[in-house]
CSV table of C-alpha atoms in Angstrom, one decimal:
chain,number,residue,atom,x,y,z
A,192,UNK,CA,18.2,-19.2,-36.4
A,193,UNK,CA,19.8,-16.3,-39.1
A,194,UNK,CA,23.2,-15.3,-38.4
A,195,UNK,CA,24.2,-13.6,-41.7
A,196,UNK,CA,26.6,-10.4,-42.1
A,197,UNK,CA,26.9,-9.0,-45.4
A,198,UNK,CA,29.9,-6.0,-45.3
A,199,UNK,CA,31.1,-3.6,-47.8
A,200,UNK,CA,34.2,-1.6,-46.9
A,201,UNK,CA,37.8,-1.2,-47.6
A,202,UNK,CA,40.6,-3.3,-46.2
A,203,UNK,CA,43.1,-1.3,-43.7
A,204,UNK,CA,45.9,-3.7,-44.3
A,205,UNK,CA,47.4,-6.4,-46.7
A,206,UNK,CA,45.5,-10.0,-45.6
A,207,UNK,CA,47.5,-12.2,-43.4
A,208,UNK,CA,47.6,-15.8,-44.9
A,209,UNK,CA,48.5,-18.4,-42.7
A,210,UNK,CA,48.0,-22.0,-43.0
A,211,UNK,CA,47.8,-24.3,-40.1
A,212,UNK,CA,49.0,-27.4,-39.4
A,213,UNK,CA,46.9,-29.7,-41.3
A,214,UNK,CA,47.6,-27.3,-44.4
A,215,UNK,CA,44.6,-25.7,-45.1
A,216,UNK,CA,44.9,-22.0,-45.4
A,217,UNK,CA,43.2,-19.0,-43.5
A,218,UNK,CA,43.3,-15.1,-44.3
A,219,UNK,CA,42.3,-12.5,-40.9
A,220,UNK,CA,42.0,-9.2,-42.4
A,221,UNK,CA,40.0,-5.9,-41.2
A,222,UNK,CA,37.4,-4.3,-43.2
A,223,UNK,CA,36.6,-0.7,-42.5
A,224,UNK,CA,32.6,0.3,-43.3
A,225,UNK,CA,31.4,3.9,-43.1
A,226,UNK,CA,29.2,4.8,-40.7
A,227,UNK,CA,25.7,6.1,-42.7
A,228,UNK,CA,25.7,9.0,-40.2
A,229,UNK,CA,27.7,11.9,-39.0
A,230,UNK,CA,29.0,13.1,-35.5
A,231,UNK,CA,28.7,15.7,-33.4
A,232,UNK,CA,31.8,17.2,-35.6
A,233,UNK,CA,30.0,16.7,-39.2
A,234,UNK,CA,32.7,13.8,-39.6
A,235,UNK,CA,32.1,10.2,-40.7
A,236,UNK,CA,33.2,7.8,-38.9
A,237,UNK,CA,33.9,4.1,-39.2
A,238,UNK,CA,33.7,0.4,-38.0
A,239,UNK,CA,36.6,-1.5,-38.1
A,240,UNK,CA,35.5,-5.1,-38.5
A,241,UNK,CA,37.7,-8.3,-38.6
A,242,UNK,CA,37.2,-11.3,-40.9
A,243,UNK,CA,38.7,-14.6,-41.1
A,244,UNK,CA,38.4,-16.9,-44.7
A,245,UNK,CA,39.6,-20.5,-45.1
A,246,UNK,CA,40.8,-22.8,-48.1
A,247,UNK,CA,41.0,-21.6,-51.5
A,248,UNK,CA,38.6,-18.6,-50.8
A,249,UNK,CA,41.2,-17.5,-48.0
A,250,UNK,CA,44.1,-17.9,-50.6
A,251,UNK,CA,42.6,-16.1,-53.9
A,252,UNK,CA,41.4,-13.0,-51.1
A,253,UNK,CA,45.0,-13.0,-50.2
A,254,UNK,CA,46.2,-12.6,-54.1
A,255,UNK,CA,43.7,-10.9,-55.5
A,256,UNK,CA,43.1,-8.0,-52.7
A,257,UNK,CA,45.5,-5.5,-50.4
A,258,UNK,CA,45.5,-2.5,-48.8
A,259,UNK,CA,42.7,-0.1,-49.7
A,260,UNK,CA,41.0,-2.7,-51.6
A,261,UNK,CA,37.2,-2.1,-52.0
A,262,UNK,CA,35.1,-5.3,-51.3
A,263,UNK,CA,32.0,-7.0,-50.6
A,264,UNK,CA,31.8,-10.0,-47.5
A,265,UNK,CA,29.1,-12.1,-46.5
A,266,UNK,CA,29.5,-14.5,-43.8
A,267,UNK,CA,28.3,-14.8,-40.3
A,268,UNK,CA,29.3,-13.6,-37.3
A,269,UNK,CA,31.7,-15.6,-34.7
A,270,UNK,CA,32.2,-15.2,-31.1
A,271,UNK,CA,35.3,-16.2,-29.4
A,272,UNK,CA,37.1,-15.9,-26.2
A,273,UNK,CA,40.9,-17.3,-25.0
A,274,UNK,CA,43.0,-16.5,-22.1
A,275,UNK,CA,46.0,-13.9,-22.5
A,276,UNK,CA,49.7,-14.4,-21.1
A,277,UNK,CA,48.2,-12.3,-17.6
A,278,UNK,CA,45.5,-14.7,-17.5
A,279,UNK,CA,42.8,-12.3,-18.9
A,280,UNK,CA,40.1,-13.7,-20.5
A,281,UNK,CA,39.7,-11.9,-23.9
A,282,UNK,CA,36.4,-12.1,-26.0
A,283,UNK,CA,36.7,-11.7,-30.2
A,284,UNK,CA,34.2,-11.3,-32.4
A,285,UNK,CA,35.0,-12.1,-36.0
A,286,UNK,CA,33.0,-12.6,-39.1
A,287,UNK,CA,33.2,-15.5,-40.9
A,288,UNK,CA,33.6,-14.9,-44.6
A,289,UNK,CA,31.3,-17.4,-46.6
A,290,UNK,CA,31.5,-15.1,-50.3
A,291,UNK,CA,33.3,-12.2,-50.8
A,292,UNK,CA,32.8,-9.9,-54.0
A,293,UNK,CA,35.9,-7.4,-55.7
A,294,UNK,CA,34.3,-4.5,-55.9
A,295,UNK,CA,36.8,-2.4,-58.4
A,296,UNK,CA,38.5,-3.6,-60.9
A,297,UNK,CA,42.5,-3.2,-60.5
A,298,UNK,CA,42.7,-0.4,-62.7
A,299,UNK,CA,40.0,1.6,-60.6
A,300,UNK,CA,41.6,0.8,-57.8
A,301,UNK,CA,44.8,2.4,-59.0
A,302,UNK,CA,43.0,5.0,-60.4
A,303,UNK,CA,41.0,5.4,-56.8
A,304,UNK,CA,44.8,5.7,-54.7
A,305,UNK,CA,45.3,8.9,-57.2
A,306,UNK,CA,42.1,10.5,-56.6
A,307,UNK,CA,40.2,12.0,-53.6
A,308,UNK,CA,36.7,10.7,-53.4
A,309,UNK,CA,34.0,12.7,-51.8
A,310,UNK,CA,30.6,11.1,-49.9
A,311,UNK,CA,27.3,12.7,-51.6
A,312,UNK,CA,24.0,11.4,-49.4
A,313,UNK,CA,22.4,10.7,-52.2
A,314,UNK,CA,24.4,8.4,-54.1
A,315,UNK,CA,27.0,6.8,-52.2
A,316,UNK,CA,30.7,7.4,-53.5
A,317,UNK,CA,31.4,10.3,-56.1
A,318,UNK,CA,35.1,10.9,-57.9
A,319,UNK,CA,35.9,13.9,-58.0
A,320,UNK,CA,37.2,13.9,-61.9
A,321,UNK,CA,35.1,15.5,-64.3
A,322,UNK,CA,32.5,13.5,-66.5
A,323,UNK,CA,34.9,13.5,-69.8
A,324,UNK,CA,37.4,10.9,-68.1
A,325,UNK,CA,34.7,8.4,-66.7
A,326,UNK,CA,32.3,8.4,-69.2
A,327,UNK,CA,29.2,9.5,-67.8
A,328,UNK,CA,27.4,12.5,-68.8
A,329,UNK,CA,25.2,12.5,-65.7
A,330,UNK,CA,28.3,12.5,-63.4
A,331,UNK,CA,28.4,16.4,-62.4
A,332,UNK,CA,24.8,16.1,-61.1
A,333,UNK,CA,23.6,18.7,-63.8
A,334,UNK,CA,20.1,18.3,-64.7
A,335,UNK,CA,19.6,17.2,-68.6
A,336,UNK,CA,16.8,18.4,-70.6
A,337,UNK,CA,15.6,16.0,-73.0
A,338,UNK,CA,12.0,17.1,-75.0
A,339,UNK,CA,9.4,14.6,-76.1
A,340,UNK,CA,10.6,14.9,-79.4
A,341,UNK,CA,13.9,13.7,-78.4
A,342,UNK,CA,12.6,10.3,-76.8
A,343,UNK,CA,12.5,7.2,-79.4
A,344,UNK,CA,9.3,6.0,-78.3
């Protein structure tokens, strides 16, 4: 049987580490992915999906990551039900985080909390700076002309 998840999104809040009883340490967090599609409005809109990580995986997510956090999860997914104070039954479903990746490094993230980033279709995430501040001269989009002449082979 395959049960693998493999996520990348943003975290909507701060992990929550916790430890339990027998000390080992767990982090729930929620993970918001973009849907690939637009709706009826022309609007993107997204899954919110909750993770759970044990040990020392569950304690460096909780350092290293918060809020707005840009990451990559693989795990499996984990069904779960339990009964509410009404007597409710209540199902969850939960990935279990296996690996997890930081996807920005911290000064891109606090670069990313001052800029607005816009979606392009073709390539994923865009800033919105110009191409002088990043780096990359292919970063407006503009088409380069480059001769024969000009190739070093």
């Amino acid at each position: 049987m395959i049960n693998r998840a493999i996520l990348v999104g943003r975290l909507t809040r701060d992990p929550e580490l916790r430890y339990t009883a027998n000390g080992a340490a767990v982090a729930n967090f929620t993970v918001a992915v973009n849907r690939t599609f637009k709706n009826a409005q022309g609007e993107r809109e997204a899954d919110f999906i909750n993770c759970i990580i044990w040990r020392k995986a569950a304690e460096n997510f909780a350092n290293f990551t918060k809020k707005g956090s840009l990451v990559g999860i693989e795990g499996r997914i984990q069904t779960s039900s339990y009964e509410n104070q009404q007597g409710q039954k209540v199902y969850r479903t939960d990935v279990n985080v296996d690996n997890f990746s930081l996807l920005e490094s911290k000064n891109e993230r606090n670069s990313n909390n001052d800029q607005k980033k816009s979606i392009n279709s073709s390539n994923g995430y865009s800033n919105s700076n110009d191409n002088q501040t990043n780096g990359d001269p292919f970063a407006d989009g503009k088409q380069v002309d480059i001769s024969d002449s000009d190739l070093p082979f």
